XYZ file of C-alpha atoms in Angstrom:
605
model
C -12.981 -12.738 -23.159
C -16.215 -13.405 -21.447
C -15.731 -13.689 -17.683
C -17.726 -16.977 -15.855
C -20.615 -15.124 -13.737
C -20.708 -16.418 -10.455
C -24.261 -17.289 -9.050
C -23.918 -16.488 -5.460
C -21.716 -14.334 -3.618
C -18.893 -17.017 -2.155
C -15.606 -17.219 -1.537
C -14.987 -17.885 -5.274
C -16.709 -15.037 -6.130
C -15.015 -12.628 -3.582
C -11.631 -13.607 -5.353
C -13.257 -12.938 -8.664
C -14.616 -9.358 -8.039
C -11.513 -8.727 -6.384
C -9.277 -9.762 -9.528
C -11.631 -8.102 -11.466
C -11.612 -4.678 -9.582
C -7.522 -4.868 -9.630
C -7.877 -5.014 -13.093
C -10.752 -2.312 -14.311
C -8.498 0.221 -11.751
C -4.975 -0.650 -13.473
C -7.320 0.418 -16.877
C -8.488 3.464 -15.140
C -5.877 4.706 -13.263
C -4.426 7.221 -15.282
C -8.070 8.661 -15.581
C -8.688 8.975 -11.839
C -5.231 10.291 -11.247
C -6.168 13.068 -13.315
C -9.326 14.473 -12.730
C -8.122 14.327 -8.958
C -9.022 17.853 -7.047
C -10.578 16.978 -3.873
C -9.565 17.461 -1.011
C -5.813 17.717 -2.015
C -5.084 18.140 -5.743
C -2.021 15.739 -5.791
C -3.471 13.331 -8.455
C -2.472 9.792 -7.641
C -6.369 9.157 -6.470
C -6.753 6.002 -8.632
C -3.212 4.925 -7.705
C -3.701 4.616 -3.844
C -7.121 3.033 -5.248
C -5.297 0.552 -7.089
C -2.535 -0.125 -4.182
C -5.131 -0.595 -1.635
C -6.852 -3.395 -3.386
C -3.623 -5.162 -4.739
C -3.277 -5.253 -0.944
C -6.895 -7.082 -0.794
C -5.750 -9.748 -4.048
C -2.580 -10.817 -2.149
C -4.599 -11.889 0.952
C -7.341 -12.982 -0.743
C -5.421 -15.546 -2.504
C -2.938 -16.310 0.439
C -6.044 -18.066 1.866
C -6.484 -19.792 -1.266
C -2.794 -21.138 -1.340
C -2.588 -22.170 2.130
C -6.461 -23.797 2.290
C -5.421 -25.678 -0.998
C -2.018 -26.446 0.485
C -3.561 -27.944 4.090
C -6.960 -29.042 2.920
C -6.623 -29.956 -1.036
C -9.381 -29.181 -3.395
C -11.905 -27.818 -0.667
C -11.382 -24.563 -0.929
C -11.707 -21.299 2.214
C -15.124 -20.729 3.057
C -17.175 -17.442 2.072
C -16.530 -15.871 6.016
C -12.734 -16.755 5.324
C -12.328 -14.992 1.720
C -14.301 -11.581 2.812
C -12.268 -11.242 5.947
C -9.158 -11.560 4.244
C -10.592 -8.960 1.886
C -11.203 -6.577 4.382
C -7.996 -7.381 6.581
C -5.626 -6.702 3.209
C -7.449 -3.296 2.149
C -7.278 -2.157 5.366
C -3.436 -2.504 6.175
C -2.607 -1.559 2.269
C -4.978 1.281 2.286
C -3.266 4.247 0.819
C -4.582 7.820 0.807
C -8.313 9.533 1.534
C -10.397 7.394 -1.002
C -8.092 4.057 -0.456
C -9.017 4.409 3.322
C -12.284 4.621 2.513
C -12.278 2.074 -0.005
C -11.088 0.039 2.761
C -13.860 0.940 5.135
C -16.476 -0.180 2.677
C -14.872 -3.712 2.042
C -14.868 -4.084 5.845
C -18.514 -3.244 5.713
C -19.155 -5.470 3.235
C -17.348 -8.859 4.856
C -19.112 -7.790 7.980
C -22.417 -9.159 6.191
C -20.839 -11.648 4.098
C -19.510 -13.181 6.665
C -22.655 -13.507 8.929
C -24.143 -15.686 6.030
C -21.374 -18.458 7.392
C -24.393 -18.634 10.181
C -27.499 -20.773 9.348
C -25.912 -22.968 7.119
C -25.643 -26.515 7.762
C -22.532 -28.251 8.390
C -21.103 -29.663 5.360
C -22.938 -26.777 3.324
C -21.075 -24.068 1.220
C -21.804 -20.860 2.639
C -22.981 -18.080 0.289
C -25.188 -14.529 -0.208
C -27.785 -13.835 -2.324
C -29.260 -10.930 -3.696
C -30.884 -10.034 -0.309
C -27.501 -10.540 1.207
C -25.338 -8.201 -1.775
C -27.843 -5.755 -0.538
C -27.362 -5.644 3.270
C -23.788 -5.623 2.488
C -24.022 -3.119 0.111
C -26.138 -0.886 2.767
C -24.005 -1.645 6.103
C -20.872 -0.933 3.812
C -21.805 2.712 2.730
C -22.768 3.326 6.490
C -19.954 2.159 8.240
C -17.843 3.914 5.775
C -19.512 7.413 6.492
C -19.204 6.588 9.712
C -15.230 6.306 9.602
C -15.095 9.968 8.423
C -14.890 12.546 10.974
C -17.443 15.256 8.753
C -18.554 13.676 5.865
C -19.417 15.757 2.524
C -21.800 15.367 -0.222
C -20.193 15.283 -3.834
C -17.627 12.364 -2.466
C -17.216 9.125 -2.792
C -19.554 8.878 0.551
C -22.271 9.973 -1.764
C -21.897 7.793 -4.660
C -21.366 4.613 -2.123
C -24.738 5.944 -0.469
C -26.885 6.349 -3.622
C -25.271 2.412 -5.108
C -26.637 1.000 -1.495
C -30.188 2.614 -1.962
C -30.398 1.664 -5.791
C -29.497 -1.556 -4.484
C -31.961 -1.681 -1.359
C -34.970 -1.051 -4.111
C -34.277 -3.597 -6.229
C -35.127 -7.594 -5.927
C -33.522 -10.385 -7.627
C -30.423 -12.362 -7.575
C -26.680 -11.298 -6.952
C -26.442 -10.067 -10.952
C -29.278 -8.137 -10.947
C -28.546 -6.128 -8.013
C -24.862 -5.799 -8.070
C -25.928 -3.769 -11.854
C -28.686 -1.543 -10.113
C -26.263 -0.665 -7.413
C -23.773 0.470 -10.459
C -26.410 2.348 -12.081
C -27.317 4.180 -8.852
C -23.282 4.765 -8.258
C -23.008 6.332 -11.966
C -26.108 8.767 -11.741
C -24.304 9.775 -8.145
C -21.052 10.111 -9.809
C -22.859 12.502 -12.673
C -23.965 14.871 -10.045
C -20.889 14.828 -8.131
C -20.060 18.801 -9.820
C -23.315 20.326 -8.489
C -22.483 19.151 -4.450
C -18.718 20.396 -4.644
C -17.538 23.830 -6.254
C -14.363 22.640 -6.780
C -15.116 19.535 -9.217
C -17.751 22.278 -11.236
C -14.773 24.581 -11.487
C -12.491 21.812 -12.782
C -15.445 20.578 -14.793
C -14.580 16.728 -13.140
C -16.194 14.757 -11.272
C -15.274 13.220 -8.237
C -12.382 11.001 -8.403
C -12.983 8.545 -5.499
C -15.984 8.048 -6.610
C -15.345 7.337 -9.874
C -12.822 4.900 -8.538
C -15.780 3.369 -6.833
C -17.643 2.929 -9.916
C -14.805 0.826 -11.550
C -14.872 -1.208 -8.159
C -18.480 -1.907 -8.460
C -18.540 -2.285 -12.275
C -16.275 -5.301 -11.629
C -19.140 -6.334 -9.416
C -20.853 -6.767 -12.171
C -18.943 -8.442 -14.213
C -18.178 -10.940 -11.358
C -22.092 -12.021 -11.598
C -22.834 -11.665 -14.885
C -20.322 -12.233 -17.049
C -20.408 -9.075 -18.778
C -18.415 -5.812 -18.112
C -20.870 -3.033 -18.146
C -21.552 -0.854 -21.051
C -18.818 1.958 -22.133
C -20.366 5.262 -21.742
C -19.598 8.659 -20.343
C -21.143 10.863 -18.123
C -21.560 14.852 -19.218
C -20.388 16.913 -16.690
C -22.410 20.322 -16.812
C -21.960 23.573 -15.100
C -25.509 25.221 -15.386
C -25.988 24.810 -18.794
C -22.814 24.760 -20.530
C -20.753 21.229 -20.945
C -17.390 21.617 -19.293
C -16.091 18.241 -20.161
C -16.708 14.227 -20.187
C -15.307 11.516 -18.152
C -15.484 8.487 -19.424
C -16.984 5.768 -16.406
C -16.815 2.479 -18.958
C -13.308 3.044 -19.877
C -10.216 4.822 -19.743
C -10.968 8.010 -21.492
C -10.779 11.867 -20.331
C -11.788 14.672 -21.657
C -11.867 17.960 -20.507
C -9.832 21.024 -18.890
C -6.204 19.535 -19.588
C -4.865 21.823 -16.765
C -6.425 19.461 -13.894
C -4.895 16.248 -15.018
C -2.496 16.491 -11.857
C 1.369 16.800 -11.378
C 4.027 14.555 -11.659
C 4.381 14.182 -7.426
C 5.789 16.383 -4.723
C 9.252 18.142 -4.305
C 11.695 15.671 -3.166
C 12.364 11.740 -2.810
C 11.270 11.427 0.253
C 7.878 13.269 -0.024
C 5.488 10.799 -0.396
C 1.744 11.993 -1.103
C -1.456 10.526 -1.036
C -4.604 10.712 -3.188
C -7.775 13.142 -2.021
C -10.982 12.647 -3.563
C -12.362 10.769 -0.318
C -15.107 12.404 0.801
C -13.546 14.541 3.523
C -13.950 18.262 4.848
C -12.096 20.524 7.450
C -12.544 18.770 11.073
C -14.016 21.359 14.014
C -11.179 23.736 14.982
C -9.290 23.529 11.965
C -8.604 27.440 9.971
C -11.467 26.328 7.496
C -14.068 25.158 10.317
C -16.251 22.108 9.125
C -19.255 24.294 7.803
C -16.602 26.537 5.234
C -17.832 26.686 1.785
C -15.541 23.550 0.110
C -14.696 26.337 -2.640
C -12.461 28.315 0.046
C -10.507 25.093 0.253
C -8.745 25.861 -3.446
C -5.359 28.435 -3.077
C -5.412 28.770 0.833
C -3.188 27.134 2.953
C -3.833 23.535 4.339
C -2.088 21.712 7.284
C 1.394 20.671 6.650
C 1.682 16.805 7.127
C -0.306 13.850 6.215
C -0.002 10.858 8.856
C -1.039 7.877 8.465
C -0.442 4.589 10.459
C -2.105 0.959 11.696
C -2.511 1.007 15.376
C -3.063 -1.959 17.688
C -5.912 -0.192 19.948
C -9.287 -1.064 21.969
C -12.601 0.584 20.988
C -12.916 2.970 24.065
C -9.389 4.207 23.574
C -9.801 4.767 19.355
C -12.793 6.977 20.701
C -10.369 9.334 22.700
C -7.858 9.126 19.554
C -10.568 10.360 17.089
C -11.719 13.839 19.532
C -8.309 14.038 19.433
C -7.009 13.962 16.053
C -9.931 16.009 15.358
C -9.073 18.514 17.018
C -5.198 18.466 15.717
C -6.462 18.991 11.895
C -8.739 17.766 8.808
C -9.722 15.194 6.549
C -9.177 12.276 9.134
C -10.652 9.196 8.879
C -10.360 6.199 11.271
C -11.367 2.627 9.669
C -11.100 -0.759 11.169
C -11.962 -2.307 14.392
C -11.607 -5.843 16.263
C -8.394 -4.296 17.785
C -6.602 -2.864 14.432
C -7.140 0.394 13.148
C -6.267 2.167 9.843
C -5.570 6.380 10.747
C -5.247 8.753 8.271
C -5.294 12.890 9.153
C -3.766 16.038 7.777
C -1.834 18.500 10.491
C 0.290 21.073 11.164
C 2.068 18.661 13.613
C 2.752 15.102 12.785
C 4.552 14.107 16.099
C 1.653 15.202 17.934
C -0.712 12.856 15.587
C 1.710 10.266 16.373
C 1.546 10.753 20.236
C -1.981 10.818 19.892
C -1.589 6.877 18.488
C 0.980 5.701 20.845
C -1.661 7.045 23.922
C -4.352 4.844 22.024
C -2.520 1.804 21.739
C 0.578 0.759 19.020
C 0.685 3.101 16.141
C 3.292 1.108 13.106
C 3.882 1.345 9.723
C 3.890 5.436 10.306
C 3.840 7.328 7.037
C 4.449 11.367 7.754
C 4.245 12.989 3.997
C 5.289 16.562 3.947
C 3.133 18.648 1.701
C 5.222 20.725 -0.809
C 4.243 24.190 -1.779
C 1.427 24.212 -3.781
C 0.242 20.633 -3.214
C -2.446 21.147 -0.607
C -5.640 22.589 -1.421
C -4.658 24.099 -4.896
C -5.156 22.452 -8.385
C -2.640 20.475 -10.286
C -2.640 23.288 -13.133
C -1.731 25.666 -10.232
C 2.051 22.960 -8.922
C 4.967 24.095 -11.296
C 6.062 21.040 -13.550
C 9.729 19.462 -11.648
C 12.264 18.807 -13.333
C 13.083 14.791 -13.485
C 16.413 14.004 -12.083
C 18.593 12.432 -14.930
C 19.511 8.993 -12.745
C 17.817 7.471 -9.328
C 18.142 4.541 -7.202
C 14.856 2.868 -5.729
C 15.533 0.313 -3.065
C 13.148 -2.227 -0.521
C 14.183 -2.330 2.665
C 13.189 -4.228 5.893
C 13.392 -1.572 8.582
C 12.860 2.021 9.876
C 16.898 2.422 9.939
C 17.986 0.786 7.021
C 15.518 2.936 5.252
C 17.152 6.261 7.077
C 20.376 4.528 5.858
C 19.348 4.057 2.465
C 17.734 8.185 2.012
C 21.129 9.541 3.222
C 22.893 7.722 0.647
C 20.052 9.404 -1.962
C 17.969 6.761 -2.379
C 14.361 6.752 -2.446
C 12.944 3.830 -0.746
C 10.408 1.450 0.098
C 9.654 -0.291 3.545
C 9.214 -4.109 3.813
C 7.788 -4.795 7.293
C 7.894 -8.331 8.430
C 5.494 -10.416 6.868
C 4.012 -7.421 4.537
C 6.416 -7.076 1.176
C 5.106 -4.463 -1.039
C 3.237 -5.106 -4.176
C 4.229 -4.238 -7.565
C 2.208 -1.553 -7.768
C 4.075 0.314 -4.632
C 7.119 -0.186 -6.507
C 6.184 1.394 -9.034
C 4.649 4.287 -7.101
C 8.188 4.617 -5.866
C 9.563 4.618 -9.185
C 7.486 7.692 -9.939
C 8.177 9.511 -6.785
C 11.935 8.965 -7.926
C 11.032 11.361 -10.402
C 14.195 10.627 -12.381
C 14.729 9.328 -16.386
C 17.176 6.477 -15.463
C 16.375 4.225 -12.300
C 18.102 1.098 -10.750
C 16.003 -0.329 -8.689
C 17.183 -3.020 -5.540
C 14.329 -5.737 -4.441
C 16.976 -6.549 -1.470
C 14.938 -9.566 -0.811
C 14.935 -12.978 -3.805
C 11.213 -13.596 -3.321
C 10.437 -9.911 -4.637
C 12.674 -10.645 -7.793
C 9.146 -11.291 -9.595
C 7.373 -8.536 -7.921
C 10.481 -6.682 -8.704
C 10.265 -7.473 -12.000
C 6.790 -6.624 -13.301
C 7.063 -3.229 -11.730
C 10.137 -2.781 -13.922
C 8.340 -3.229 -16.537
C 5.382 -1.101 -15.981
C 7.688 1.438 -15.089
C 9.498 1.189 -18.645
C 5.769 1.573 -20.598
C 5.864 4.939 -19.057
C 9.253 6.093 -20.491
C 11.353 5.542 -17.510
C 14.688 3.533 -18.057
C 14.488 0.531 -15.373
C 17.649 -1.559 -14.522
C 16.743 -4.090 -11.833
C 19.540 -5.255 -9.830
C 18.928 -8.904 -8.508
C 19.815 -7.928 -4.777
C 18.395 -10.611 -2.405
C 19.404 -8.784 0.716
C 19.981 -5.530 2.229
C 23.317 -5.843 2.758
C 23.885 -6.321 -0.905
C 21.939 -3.167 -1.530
C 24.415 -1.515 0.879
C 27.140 -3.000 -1.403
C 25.457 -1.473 -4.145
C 25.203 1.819 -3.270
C 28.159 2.316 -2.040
C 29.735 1.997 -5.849
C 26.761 4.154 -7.039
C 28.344 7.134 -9.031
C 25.225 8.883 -10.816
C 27.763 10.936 -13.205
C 28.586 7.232 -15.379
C 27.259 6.425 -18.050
C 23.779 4.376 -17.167
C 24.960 0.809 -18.443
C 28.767 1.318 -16.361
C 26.963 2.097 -13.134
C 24.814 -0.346 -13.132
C 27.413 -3.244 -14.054
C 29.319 -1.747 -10.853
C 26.430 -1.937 -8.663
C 25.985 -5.122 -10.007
C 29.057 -6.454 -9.494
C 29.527 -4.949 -6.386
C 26.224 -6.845 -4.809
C 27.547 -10.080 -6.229
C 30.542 -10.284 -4.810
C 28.805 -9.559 -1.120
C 27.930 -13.076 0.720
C 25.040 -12.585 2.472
C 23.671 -14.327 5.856
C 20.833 -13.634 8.906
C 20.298 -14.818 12.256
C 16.520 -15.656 12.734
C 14.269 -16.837 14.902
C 11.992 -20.088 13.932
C 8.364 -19.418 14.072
C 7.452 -22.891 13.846
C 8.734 -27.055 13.422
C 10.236 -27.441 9.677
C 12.312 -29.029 8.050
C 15.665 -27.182 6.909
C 19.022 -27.915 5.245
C 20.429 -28.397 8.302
C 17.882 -30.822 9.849
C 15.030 -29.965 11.801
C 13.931 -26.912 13.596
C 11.563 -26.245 16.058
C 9.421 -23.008 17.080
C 11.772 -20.786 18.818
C 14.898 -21.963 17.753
C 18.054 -19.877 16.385
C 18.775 -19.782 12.779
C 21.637 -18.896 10.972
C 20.616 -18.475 7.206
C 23.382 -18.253 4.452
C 22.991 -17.092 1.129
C 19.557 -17.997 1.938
C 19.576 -21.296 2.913
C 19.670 -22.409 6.996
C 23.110 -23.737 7.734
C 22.831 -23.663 11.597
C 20.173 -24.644 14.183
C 20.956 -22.900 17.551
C 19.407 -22.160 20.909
C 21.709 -19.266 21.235
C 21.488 -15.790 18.979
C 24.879 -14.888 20.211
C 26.807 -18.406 19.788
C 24.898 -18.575 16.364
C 25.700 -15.217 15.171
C 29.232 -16.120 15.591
C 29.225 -19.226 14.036
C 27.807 -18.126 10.627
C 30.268 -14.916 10.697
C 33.208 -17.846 10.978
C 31.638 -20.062 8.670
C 31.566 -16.556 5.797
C 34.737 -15.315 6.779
C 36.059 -19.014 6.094
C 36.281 -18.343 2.535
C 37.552 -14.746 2.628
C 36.598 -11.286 3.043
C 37.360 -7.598 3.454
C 34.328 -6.107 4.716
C 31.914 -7.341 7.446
C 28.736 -5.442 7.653
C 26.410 -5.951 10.817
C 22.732 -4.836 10.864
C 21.095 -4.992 14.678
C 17.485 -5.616 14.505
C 15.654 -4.334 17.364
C 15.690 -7.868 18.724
C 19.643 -8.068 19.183
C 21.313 -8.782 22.433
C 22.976 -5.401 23.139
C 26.558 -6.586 23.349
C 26.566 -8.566 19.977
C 27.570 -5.739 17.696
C 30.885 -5.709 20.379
C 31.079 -9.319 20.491
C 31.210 -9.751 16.996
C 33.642 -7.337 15.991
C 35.864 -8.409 18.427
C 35.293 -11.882 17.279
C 36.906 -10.307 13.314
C 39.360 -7.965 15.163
C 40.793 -11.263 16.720
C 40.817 -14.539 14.216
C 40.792 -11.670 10.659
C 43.194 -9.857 10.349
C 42.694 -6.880 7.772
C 39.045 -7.380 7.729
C 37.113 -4.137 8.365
C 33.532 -4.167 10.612
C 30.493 -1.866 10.163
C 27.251 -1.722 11.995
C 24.415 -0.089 11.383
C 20.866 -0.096 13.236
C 17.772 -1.758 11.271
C 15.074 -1.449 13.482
C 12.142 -3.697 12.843
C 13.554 -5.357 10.438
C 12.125 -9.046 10.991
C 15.905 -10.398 11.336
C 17.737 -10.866 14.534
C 20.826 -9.906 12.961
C 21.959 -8.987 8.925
C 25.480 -9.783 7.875
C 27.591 -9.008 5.028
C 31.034 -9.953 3.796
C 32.378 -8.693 0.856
């Protein structure tokens, strides 16, 4: 079905393109995964490329929802939609090329939102075609910018030659949003003659070609029309080594690049190359190496990646830094948050690096397995899957240390940033296992939850989701996990198990609302059971106790305590004196949850 072109570039249309790019990556993923070899051949390119921009949807249309919810049918304005854009690609950016994607959606709003200027009041802000191409031009510079030594053959290239197709060509939004895909395909053609490794593989460059679905959704966003199907020959001198499809989903080619199933171990999480990146100064390769001496030597040991709170002058110092700690980093952002992403022998140093700048969080340190850093997915000996595997969310740093002990691969839920569908899914992969149960720990991801089951299943995994709607019922859970059962009898333990675990959390208001238990104001102490507030307090340790009395009122045999990082340090004591005391026979646990959001987790069971 025909989409509606948009005439200018507004807010309306930034939500289209960006439902429209989430879409023409989920169709090309597979594709971009595979023909990934550059910098690190771990082939999950078009999956970070997909996560990052599910990350741009969900804030995109948060501002919908809450403009529509505070203003009624007027709708965000164009300044509101592209900064949203560029705020939710930058803190779901995942991997070289999702980074970067990120970086050139930042560039983008930058322009976009300027055009709020000039415009009457009572006017609808929008760009034209003169404004698509500024912001197609300041995008591919900031973004080269971001990269500590950028390379030609990259996705930097193909973002470069779509801004200058763009910059020659007059007319309205539709007109040069196609000559700016047309430039990006010819760039994406040519990728094999700038980078040895893609003419070896006979591929070309997979952030790049993720780039080409992103701005084929452009489009179709202002015309109405996806663009043609058609493939690009890849040639090594004269020969044709193979043909990737940039209209649809197709590959063809050397079957022994089309990637690996993931690294060695649960906990290994790796990220996608093909992002235009090369060996930083004073790294073993040196930044002028031939890229070809990159394939079958050994690459630093760690991928880190974090958001950090920081000032300009001080992300200055952090880049010299980082720079000279490894390779492939890249630094996007600005107005005070930062996206890092670097490859090095030693992660806590990267990390140190961050905390000196400002507030490094959400800190991802992926070991590389052997064979996953500069060598090519034919080159990673196939894993074998695990038969069974349990994939759980979590809200916090300890929980989640908690939940890998116990063998579970897992998936971190910061305060106010639940992971998408498609990260649950990723997880599901990284299981690596033929039989998955899989704990949301958290009733509004029970949809999210949900449709990642379900994609999961399409790919011949077996997916039993377990309705958990808080961590402590995941606990519950996993503690009756026996991997040897049959499939069906574990999961009706685990099941059953989580069920008969109350669940509660002490809270802090954020703002005035209205509640089951009257009216709250900013600041105030809630005590949530089974979801819903049952007591308004100005206390967190007279609270706390008087939703642990109001559970244990109806029984119990088990009370498990999880201390956020915001708990009064005597209320784990407090409390358990409080059971040793008034229940007898009842057993206490407490565990640490770090930033978990929550005051205080409880369960009874």
């Amino acid at each position: 079905m025909a989409q509606v072109p948009q005439t200018f570039f507004d807010a309306l249309a930034v939500r289209t393109w960006c439902g429209l790019a989430l879409e023409t990556l989920g169709r090309a993923r597979e594709e971009i995964d595979a023909i990934n070899v550059y910098p690190v051949a771990d082939g999950d390119t078009g999956t970070n490329l997909y996560l990052t921009v599910e990350s741009a949807v969900a804030a995109v249309e948060a501002v919908f929802a809450g403009h529509a919810a505070r203003s009624g049918p007027a709708g965000p304005t164009l300044a509101d939609a592209a900064r949203a854009m560029a705020h939710g690609a930058l803190i779901g950016a995942r991997g070289n090329s999702g980074t970067i994607l990120a970086q050139l959606l930042r560039g983008m709003s930058q322009v976009l939102a300027d055009h709020e200027n000039g415009h009457a009041e009572g006017q609808t802000a929008h760009a034209d075609g003169q404004g698509l191409r500024l912001a197609l031009r300041h995008a591919a510079d900031s973004a080269r910018q971001a990269v500590a030594h950028p390379v030609e053959g990259t996705v930097l290239t193909v973002a470069s030659a779509a801004a200058d197709a763009a910059c020659g060509t007059e007319g309205d939004c539709g007109t040069v949003a196609r000559a700016a895909y047309e430039g990006a395909r010819a760039a994406l053609a040519a990728t094999p003659g700038q980078l040895p490794v893609l003419e070896r593989a006979g591929v070309v460059d997979a952030g790049g070609r993720g780039l080409v679905a992103v701005l084929g959704a452009l489009v179709e966003t202002f015309t109405g029309e996806r663009p043609r199907d058609g493939a690009a020959i890849v040639t090594v001198g004269a020969s044709r080594v193979g043909e990737v499809s940039l209209g649809n989903e197709r590959h063809e080619g050397d079957a022994g690049h089309e990637g690996g199933e993931g690294p060695v171990g649960a906990q290994v999480r790796v990220e996608a190359g093909g992002g235009g990146l090369a060996p930083a100064a004073g790294s073993p390769h040196g930044e002028c190496a031939d890229s070809s001496a990159l394939v079958g030597q050994d690459g630093p040991a760690f991928e880190v990646i974090y958001l950090l709170e920081a000032e300009d002058t001080a992300v200055a110092r952090l880049r010299e830094r980082l720079d000279a700690l490894g390779d492939s980093l890249v630094v996007v952002g600005g107005d005070g948050l930062w996206n890092v992403h670097v490859h090095v022998d030693d992660a806590g140093a990267a990390v140190e690096a961050g905390i000196e700048a400002g507030r490094p969080y959400r800190i991802r340190i992926t070991h590389f397995g052997a064979g996953d850093v500069h060598t090519t997915g034919a080159e990673r000996p196939p894993r074998e899957r695990a038969q069974r595997a349990v994939v759980a969310v979590v809200p916090g740093e300890g929980l989640a240390g908690l939940y890998t002990e116990a063998g579970a691969t897992t998936v971190l839920a910061r305060p106010g940033e639940p992971p998408a569908s498609g990260e649950l899914v990723q997880a599901v992969r990284r299981a690596h296992a033929r039989e998955v149960v899989l704990l949301p720990n958290d009733a509004e991801l029970r949809h999210t939850a949900a449709a990642a089951a379900e994609q999961a299943r399409t790919e011949g995994i077996r997916v039993a989701l377990i309705p958990t709607r808080s961590a402590v019922q995941g606990i519950a859970a996993l503690a009756v996990h026996e991997p040897e059962r049959r499939f069906d009898e574990d999961v009706v333990s685990m099941t059953s198990a989580a069920g008969a675990t109350r669940y509660a959390e002490v809270t802090v208001a954020e703002r005035q609302a209205w509640t089951m238990a009257g009216i709250c104001q900013a600041g105030d102490i809630l005590g949530l059971i089974d979801g819903d507030v049952a007591v308004i307090g100005s206390d967190v340790m007279a609270t706390a106790r008087t939703v642990l009395d109001r559970m244990l009122a109806a029984g119990g045999e088990m009370v498990t305590l999880v201390l956020g990082d915001e708990a009064p340090d005597t209320i784990a004591e407090h409390l358990e004196g409080r059971v040793r005391e008034g229940y007898l026979a009842v057993d206490t646990v407490v565990y640490r949850g770090g930033r978990q959001g929550a005051v205080l987790l409880i369960g009874v069971e």
